[in-house]
Amino acid sequence: MVKNMMRIFHGPINIAGIGGHLARYQRQQGHDPQFVVWRPNSFMANHDKAIFSGKEDRLKRFVTRVRCAMKWIFQFDVFHFYFGSSLLPLSLDLPLLRLMGKRVIMTYCGSEARLIFLERQRNPYWYLVDKELKGTLDDEKHDWKKVLMLRWHGLWCHQIIAPRNLYASVSKYVETKKIVKDIWVHNLSFSANAAQTLNQCDSKTDSKDIVRIVHMPSSPVVKGTRFFRDAISQLKKEGFVFEYIEVMNMEHSQAIGELKKADIVLDQLLIGGFGSLAVEAMGFGKPVVCYLIETAKKEHYEDCPIVIASIDTVKEKIAELILDKNLRKRIGHAGKLFVARHFDYEKVNEAIMELYQ
């Protein structure tokens, strides 16, 4: 039995399996974690228990949540919440958890905390995706609710994990001493296999010497796919020889296979930050072309070797990479080191355990 064994609650939302990956490591270290969700995540079913099947009416869900909250408050020592959600609606359980002497951690994951009025101010290209985000959590009409949530969580949570692009929104309403901006738990689904992944050399299998460019847009509009396509079309008209592959609606294992065969990976050109695709690509030693907000890079990833491009410069950036094989290798190697430094599975998990203490 580990000294100072902790009973740790993860949940109640499953975002990219973060809670499950943390719980697995903590269990191996002798702690007693449980990853409990209201509903399963069909893409990442690594939870320990799901409470609802999806057929319950609103009253039954509310009563069940209250009953579960009253039980779990006594069962666990540490509560690690995700996506702005806790045990009760409106996070009304947080004052009670603090009164009971529990440790409370919140991890923000994206649209639940991202303030659109702020993105418009700092990202000159946000207007190009604004219309497409109407009706989603990234609609500006939700900003006032997010501000209230941030203020409330800032009162009661011991620590709030808000790395990369989320820091700007969260730090506007939460005192900075409570914000953790340098623990990147969001890519644990990738870094769980990092030991194998990071030791792989370029796994491009084609014997041809033609440069292979891969773009994998989860949302073509939000990722700025049309601007990548325009740049690719112009380069071909100018006589550049390369292969361009777009990967959509493909299983993750197959998509990873395409990623491994790439020479250059195109991420996004509009939203100003990078996500799981860029991390995976860098982990495989691939140069990544992506638009990063300049202030965000300075504050959070000065050592990030992503090739920063905008809709105005993307053609020149891609052309430079096509022409210079040594440049691709240097950037790819730097990407591997960057991922090893910031996304190492054990380092991230140990940092979380220190946070709980």
Short mmCIF file of C-alpha atoms in Angstrom, two decimals:
data_model
loop_
_atom_site.label_atom_id
_atom_site.label_comp_id
_atom_site.label_asym_id
_atom_site.label_seq_id
_atom_site.Cartn_x
_atom_site.Cartn_y
_atom_site.Cartn_z
CA MET A 1 0.00 0.00 0.00
CA VAL A 2 1.35 3.39 -1.01
CA LYS A 3 1.93 5.94 1.73
CA ASN A 4 -0.90 8.50 1.94
CA MET A 5 -3.14 6.51 -0.41
CA MET A 6 -5.74 8.80 -1.98
CA ARG A 7 -9.29 8.04 -3.07
CA ILE A 8 -9.68 10.04 -6.26
CA PHE A 9 -12.84 10.84 -8.22
CA HIS A 10 -12.49 11.57 -11.94
CA GLY A 11 -15.50 12.73 -13.92
CA PRO A 12 -18.30 13.23 -14.57
CA ILE A 13 -17.54 14.00 -18.25
CA ASN A 14 -15.20 11.96 -20.44
CA ILE A 15 -13.17 14.28 -22.65
CA ALA A 16 -10.60 12.41 -24.76
CA GLY A 17 -10.28 9.77 -22.05
CA ILE A 18 -8.21 12.06 -19.81
CA GLY A 19 -9.78 10.82 -16.57
CA GLY A 20 -9.31 7.19 -17.55
CA HIS A 21 -5.63 7.60 -18.41
CA LEU A 22 -4.93 9.45 -15.15
CA ALA A 23 -6.88 6.86 -13.14
CA ARG A 24 -4.96 3.99 -14.72
CA TYR A 25 -1.61 5.48 -13.72
CA GLN A 26 -2.83 6.37 -10.22
CA ARG A 27 -4.10 2.83 -9.71
CA GLN A 28 -0.68 1.49 -10.67
CA GLN A 29 0.85 3.76 -8.00
CA GLY A 30 -1.33 2.25 -5.27
CA HIS A 31 -4.06 4.89 -5.07
CA ASP A 32 -7.81 4.27 -5.36
CA PRO A 33 -9.16 6.28 -8.33
CA GLN A 34 -12.52 5.87 -10.05
CA PHE A 35 -13.45 7.40 -13.39
CA VAL A 36 -17.23 7.83 -13.18
CA VAL A 37 -19.22 9.51 -15.96
CA TRP A 38 -22.84 10.46 -16.42
CA ARG A 39 -22.82 9.02 -19.95
CA PRO A 40 -20.25 6.97 -21.89
CA ASN A 41 -18.05 8.54 -24.54
CA SER A 42 -18.52 6.30 -27.58
CA PHE A 43 -15.09 7.26 -28.97
CA MET A 44 -13.13 6.66 -25.77
CA ALA A 45 -14.88 4.22 -23.44
CA ASN A 46 -12.21 4.00 -20.72
CA HIS A 47 -14.45 4.93 -17.79
CA ASP A 48 -15.01 2.69 -14.75
CA LYS A 49 -18.72 3.36 -14.42
CA ALA A 50 -21.48 5.20 -16.32
CA ILE A 51 -24.55 6.39 -14.40
CA PHE A 52 -27.10 7.16 -17.12
CA SER A 53 -28.20 5.16 -20.14
CA GLY A 54 -29.71 8.19 -21.87
CA LYS A 55 -33.36 7.17 -21.42
CA GLU A 56 -33.95 8.88 -18.06
CA ASP A 57 -36.24 11.92 -17.81
CA ARG A 58 -34.96 15.22 -16.41
CA LEU A 59 -36.38 14.74 -12.89
CA LYS A 60 -34.88 11.26 -12.55
CA ARG A 61 -31.49 12.55 -13.71
CA PHE A 62 -31.57 15.37 -11.16
CA VAL A 63 -32.56 13.08 -8.28
CA THR A 64 -29.88 10.58 -9.28
CA ARG A 65 -27.22 13.30 -9.43
CA VAL A 66 -28.11 14.51 -5.93
CA ARG A 67 -28.06 10.96 -4.57
CA CYS A 68 -24.69 10.23 -6.21
CA ALA A 69 -23.22 13.51 -4.96
CA MET A 70 -24.21 12.76 -1.37
CA LYS A 71 -22.59 9.33 -1.63
CA TRP A 72 -19.38 10.39 -3.41
CA ILE A 73 -18.69 13.33 -1.11
CA PHE A 74 -17.97 10.81 1.66
CA GLN A 75 -16.32 8.23 -0.60
CA PHE A 76 -13.48 10.29 -2.15
CA ASP A 77 -10.69 12.58 -0.93
CA VAL A 78 -9.83 14.29 -4.23
CA PHE A 79 -12.28 15.41 -6.91
CA HIS A 80 -10.86 15.98 -10.39
CA PHE A 81 -13.54 17.43 -12.65
CA TYR A 82 -13.52 18.04 -16.42
CA PHE A 83 -15.18 20.29 -19.00
CA GLY A 84 -16.59 22.70 -16.39
CA SER A 85 -18.90 20.06 -14.92
CA SER A 86 -19.03 18.80 -11.33
CA LEU A 87 -21.48 16.66 -9.34
CA LEU A 88 -24.49 18.98 -9.20
CA PRO A 89 -25.98 21.36 -11.78
CA LEU A 90 -24.33 24.79 -11.77
CA SER A 91 -21.51 23.26 -9.69
CA LEU A 92 -23.50 23.89 -6.52
CA ASP A 93 -21.62 21.04 -4.85
CA LEU A 94 -18.28 22.89 -4.84
CA PRO A 95 -18.83 24.87 -1.59
CA LEU A 96 -19.91 21.64 0.15
CA LEU A 97 -16.83 19.79 -1.11
CA ARG A 98 -14.59 22.54 0.27
CA LEU A 99 -16.50 22.56 3.57
CA MET A 100 -15.87 18.80 3.82
CA GLY A 101 -12.12 19.36 3.34
CA LYS A 102 -11.92 17.78 -0.12
CA ARG A 103 -9.32 18.67 -2.74
CA VAL A 104 -10.99 20.08 -5.86
CA ILE A 105 -9.33 20.28 -9.29
CA MET A 106 -11.01 21.44 -12.50
CA THR A 107 -9.63 20.77 -15.98
CA TYR A 108 -10.99 22.92 -18.79
CA CYS A 109 -10.90 21.30 -22.20
CA GLY A 110 -11.98 23.87 -24.78
CA SER A 111 -15.29 25.37 -25.81
CA GLU A 112 -16.80 25.28 -22.29
CA ALA A 113 -14.30 27.96 -21.15
CA ARG A 114 -13.23 29.71 -24.37
CA LEU A 115 -14.52 33.30 -24.45
CA ILE A 116 -15.38 34.29 -27.99
CA PHE A 117 -15.28 38.04 -27.44
CA LEU A 118 -11.65 37.58 -26.38
CA GLU A 119 -10.81 35.33 -29.35
CA ARG A 120 -12.14 38.03 -31.68
CA GLN A 121 -9.84 40.57 -30.06
CA ARG A 122 -6.64 38.52 -30.23
CA ASN A 123 -7.18 36.44 -33.35
CA PRO A 124 -7.56 38.44 -36.59
CA TYR A 125 -8.83 35.34 -38.43
CA TRP A 126 -11.56 34.34 -35.99
CA TYR A 127 -14.24 36.08 -38.07
CA LEU A 128 -13.71 33.44 -40.76
CA VAL A 129 -15.08 30.70 -38.49
CA ASP A 130 -17.59 32.75 -36.48
CA LYS A 131 -20.62 31.94 -38.64
CA GLU A 132 -19.87 28.23 -38.55
CA LEU A 133 -19.87 28.22 -34.75
CA LYS A 134 -23.35 29.68 -34.30
CA GLY A 135 -25.44 27.40 -32.12
CA THR A 136 -22.41 25.68 -30.57
CA LEU A 137 -20.63 26.33 -27.28
CA ASP A 138 -18.32 28.60 -29.28
CA ASP A 139 -21.20 30.96 -30.00
CA GLU A 140 -20.63 34.35 -28.35
CA LYS A 141 -24.12 34.24 -26.82
CA HIS A 142 -22.76 31.76 -24.25
CA ASP A 143 -19.94 34.05 -23.07
CA TRP A 144 -21.87 35.51 -20.14
CA LYS A 145 -22.58 32.02 -18.78
CA LYS A 146 -18.93 31.07 -19.16
CA VAL A 147 -17.85 34.18 -17.25
CA LEU A 148 -20.17 33.26 -14.36
CA MET A 149 -18.82 29.70 -14.40
CA LEU A 150 -15.21 30.88 -14.34
CA ARG A 151 -15.85 33.23 -11.43
CA TRP A 152 -17.70 30.52 -9.48
CA HIS A 153 -15.06 27.85 -10.09
CA GLY A 154 -12.37 30.36 -9.24
CA LEU A 155 -13.94 30.81 -5.80
CA TRP A 156 -14.07 27.13 -4.85
CA CYS A 157 -11.57 25.06 -6.83
CA HIS A 158 -8.09 24.64 -5.38
CA GLN A 159 -6.53 24.52 -8.84
CA ILE A 160 -7.80 24.95 -12.39
CA ILE A 161 -5.90 23.39 -15.28
CA ALA A 162 -6.14 25.72 -18.28
CA PRO A 163 -3.18 25.29 -20.62
CA ARG A 164 -2.34 26.72 -24.02
CA ASN A 165 -5.05 28.83 -25.63
CA LEU A 166 -7.48 28.49 -22.73
CA TYR A 167 -5.25 30.40 -20.34
CA ALA A 168 -6.15 33.79 -21.83
CA SER A 169 -9.88 33.29 -21.17
CA VAL A 170 -9.55 31.72 -17.73
CA SER A 171 -6.97 34.17 -16.39
CA LYS A 172 -9.32 37.04 -17.11
CA TYR A 173 -11.69 35.90 -14.33
CA VAL A 174 -9.68 33.51 -12.12
CA GLU A 175 -6.72 34.61 -9.98
CA THR A 176 -3.54 33.42 -11.68
CA LYS A 177 -2.16 31.59 -8.61
CA LYS A 178 -5.00 29.09 -8.99
CA ILE A 179 -4.38 28.42 -12.69
CA VAL A 180 -2.08 25.64 -13.88
CA LYS A 181 -0.94 26.42 -17.40
CA ASP A 182 2.03 24.11 -17.87
CA ILE A 183 0.53 20.63 -17.31
CA TRP A 184 -0.88 19.42 -20.62
CA VAL A 185 -3.14 16.50 -19.73
CA HIS A 186 -5.20 16.88 -22.89
CA ASN A 187 -3.01 14.61 -25.02
CA LEU A 188 -2.68 11.68 -22.63
CA SER A 189 -4.45 9.37 -25.08
CA PHE A 190 -1.44 9.84 -27.34
CA SER A 191 1.34 10.04 -24.78
CA ALA A 192 0.17 6.83 -23.09
CA ASN A 193 1.93 5.09 -25.97
CA ALA A 194 4.71 7.67 -26.23
CA ALA A 195 7.54 5.32 -25.29
CA GLN A 196 6.90 3.28 -28.42
CA THR A 197 5.89 6.22 -30.59
CA LEU A 198 8.80 8.54 -29.81
CA ASN A 199 11.37 5.83 -30.49
CA GLN A 200 10.07 5.32 -34.00
CA CYS A 201 12.04 6.77 -36.87
CA ASP A 202 10.33 8.25 -39.88
CA SER A 203 8.06 5.44 -40.92
CA LYS A 204 7.35 6.62 -44.44
CA THR A 205 7.13 3.45 -46.48
CA ASP A 206 7.00 4.83 -50.00
CA SER A 207 10.19 4.34 -51.99
CA LYS A 208 9.34 7.37 -54.12
CA ASP A 209 11.20 10.58 -53.39
CA ILE A 210 8.05 12.68 -53.83
CA VAL A 211 7.17 14.80 -50.80
CA ARG A 212 3.92 13.67 -49.19
CA ILE A 213 1.74 16.36 -47.58
CA VAL A 214 -1.10 15.26 -45.28
CA HIS A 215 -4.04 17.28 -43.93
CA MET A 216 -6.56 15.73 -41.48
CA PRO A 217 -9.34 18.23 -40.78
CA SER A 218 -11.85 17.26 -38.10
CA SER A 219 -13.84 20.27 -39.33
CA PRO A 220 -12.72 21.61 -42.73
CA VAL A 221 -14.28 25.04 -42.19
CA VAL A 222 -12.82 25.59 -38.72
CA LYS A 223 -9.43 24.20 -39.73
CA GLY A 224 -9.23 26.48 -42.79
CA THR A 225 -9.01 23.61 -45.28
CA ARG A 226 -9.99 25.80 -48.23
CA PHE A 227 -6.91 27.96 -47.66
CA PHE A 228 -4.67 24.91 -47.60
CA ARG A 229 -6.29 23.74 -50.83
CA ASP A 230 -5.74 27.13 -52.46
CA ALA A 231 -2.06 27.08 -51.48
CA ILE A 232 -1.65 23.52 -52.77
CA SER A 233 -3.31 24.41 -56.07
CA GLN A 234 -1.08 27.46 -56.56
CA LEU A 235 2.06 25.47 -55.80
CA LYS A 236 1.15 22.82 -58.36
CA LYS A 237 0.53 25.51 -60.97
CA GLU A 238 3.99 26.87 -60.21
CA GLY A 239 5.54 23.49 -60.97
CA PHE A 240 6.10 22.04 -57.51
CA VAL A 241 5.93 18.25 -57.48
CA PHE A 242 4.43 16.61 -54.39
CA GLU A 243 1.57 14.39 -53.22
CA TYR A 244 -1.30 15.93 -51.25
CA ILE A 245 -3.55 13.72 -49.11
CA GLU A 246 -6.66 14.77 -47.20
CA VAL A 247 -7.81 12.35 -44.52
CA MET A 248 -11.41 12.60 -43.31
CA ASN A 249 -13.91 10.15 -41.78
CA MET A 250 -11.21 7.54 -41.22
CA GLU A 251 -10.66 5.37 -38.14
CA HIS A 252 -7.94 6.67 -35.86
CA SER A 253 -5.60 3.71 -36.40
CA GLN A 254 -5.79 4.18 -40.18
CA ALA A 255 -5.33 7.94 -39.84
CA ILE A 256 -2.20 7.35 -37.76
CA GLY A 257 -0.88 5.16 -40.58
CA GLU A 258 -1.29 8.06 -43.00
CA LEU A 259 0.36 10.40 -40.53
CA LYS A 260 3.41 8.16 -40.27
CA LYS A 261 3.85 8.24 -44.04
CA ALA A 262 3.73 12.05 -44.24
CA ASP A 263 6.67 14.36 -44.89
CA ILE A 264 4.68 17.49 -43.98
CA VAL A 265 1.50 17.76 -41.89
CA LEU A 266 -0.98 20.62 -42.25
CA ASP A 267 -2.98 21.31 -39.07
CA GLN A 268 -5.12 24.49 -39.11
CA LEU A 269 -5.01 28.12 -40.21
CA LEU A 270 -7.76 29.91 -38.32
CA ILE A 271 -8.26 29.09 -34.64
CA GLY A 272 -4.81 30.06 -33.41
CA GLY A 273 -3.76 26.95 -31.48
CA PHE A 274 -2.76 23.34 -31.97
CA GLY A 275 -4.44 20.14 -30.81
CA SER A 276 -3.97 16.38 -30.73
CA LEU A 277 -3.15 16.03 -34.43
CA ALA A 278 -0.20 18.40 -34.20
CA VAL A 279 1.11 16.66 -31.08
CA GLU A 280 0.86 13.24 -32.73
CA ALA A 281 2.55 14.51 -35.88
CA MET A 282 5.41 16.08 -33.92
CA GLY A 283 5.73 12.87 -31.92
CA PHE A 284 6.32 11.04 -35.21
CA GLY A 285 8.97 13.59 -36.19
CA LYS A 286 6.90 15.42 -38.80
CA PRO A 287 7.08 19.17 -39.44
CA VAL A 288 3.68 20.72 -38.76
CA VAL A 289 2.27 23.82 -40.45
CA CYS A 290 -0.20 25.64 -38.21
CA TYR A 291 -1.44 29.09 -37.27
CA LEU A 292 -0.52 30.02 -33.69
CA ILE A 293 -1.46 33.31 -32.06
CA GLU A 294 1.85 35.05 -31.47
CA THR A 295 1.14 36.04 -27.86
CA ALA A 296 0.06 32.47 -27.04
CA LYS A 297 3.31 31.06 -28.42
CA LYS A 298 5.38 33.47 -26.33
CA GLU A 299 3.44 32.69 -23.17
CA HIS A 300 3.05 28.92 -23.48
CA TYR A 301 5.23 27.29 -26.11
CA GLU A 302 8.29 29.32 -26.97
CA ASP A 303 10.14 26.07 -27.70
CA CYS A 304 7.38 24.74 -29.96
CA PRO A 305 8.87 24.03 -33.44
CA ILE A 306 5.58 24.29 -35.31
CA VAL A 307 5.95 26.16 -38.60
CA ILE A 308 3.69 29.14 -38.00
CA ALA A 309 1.68 30.17 -41.05
CA SER A 310 -1.34 32.35 -41.73
CA ILE A 311 -3.73 32.33 -44.67
CA ASP A 312 -1.44 34.96 -46.20
CA THR A 313 1.86 33.09 -45.78
CA VAL A 314 0.91 29.41 -45.95
CA LYS A 315 1.95 28.91 -49.58
CA GLU A 316 5.48 30.19 -48.95
CA LYS A 317 5.84 28.12 -45.77
CA ILE A 318 4.83 24.90 -47.51
CA ALA A 319 7.07 25.65 -50.48
CA GLU A 320 10.05 26.14 -48.19
CA LEU A 321 9.46 22.75 -46.57
CA ILE A 322 9.00 21.00 -49.92
CA LEU A 323 12.30 22.33 -51.22
CA ASP A 324 14.43 21.77 -48.12
CA LYS A 325 14.64 18.16 -46.91
CA ASN A 326 17.18 19.04 -44.20
CA LEU A 327 14.84 21.71 -42.85
CA ARG A 328 12.06 19.13 -42.61
CA LYS A 329 14.38 16.79 -40.70
CA ARG A 330 15.53 19.51 -38.29
CA ILE A 331 12.00 20.64 -37.51
CA GLY A 332 10.82 17.05 -37.21
CA HIS A 333 13.57 16.22 -34.73
CA ALA A 334 12.79 19.34 -32.71
CA GLY A 335 9.13 18.27 -32.66
CA LYS A 336 10.02 14.90 -31.16
CA LEU A 337 12.03 16.59 -28.44
CA PHE A 338 9.19 19.04 -27.77
CA VAL A 339 6.65 16.24 -27.35
CA ALA A 340 9.02 14.25 -25.14
CA ARG A 341 9.57 17.33 -22.97
CA HIS A 342 5.95 18.37 -22.50
CA PHE A 343 3.80 15.30 -23.15
CA ASP A 344 5.72 12.50 -21.47
CA TYR A 345 3.12 10.21 -19.92
CA GLU A 346 4.90 9.64 -16.61
CA LYS A 347 5.96 13.28 -16.17
CA VAL A 348 2.42 14.54 -16.76
CA ASN A 349 0.93 12.00 -14.37
CA GLU A 350 3.49 12.75 -11.67
CA ALA A 351 2.80 16.48 -12.04
CA ILE A 352 -0.91 15.78 -11.48
CA MET A 353 -0.13 13.75 -8.35
CA GLU A 354 1.93 16.64 -6.99
CA LEU A 355 -0.99 18.93 -7.72
CA TYR A 356 -3.29 16.72 -5.63
CA GLN A 357 -0.88 16.86 -2.72
#
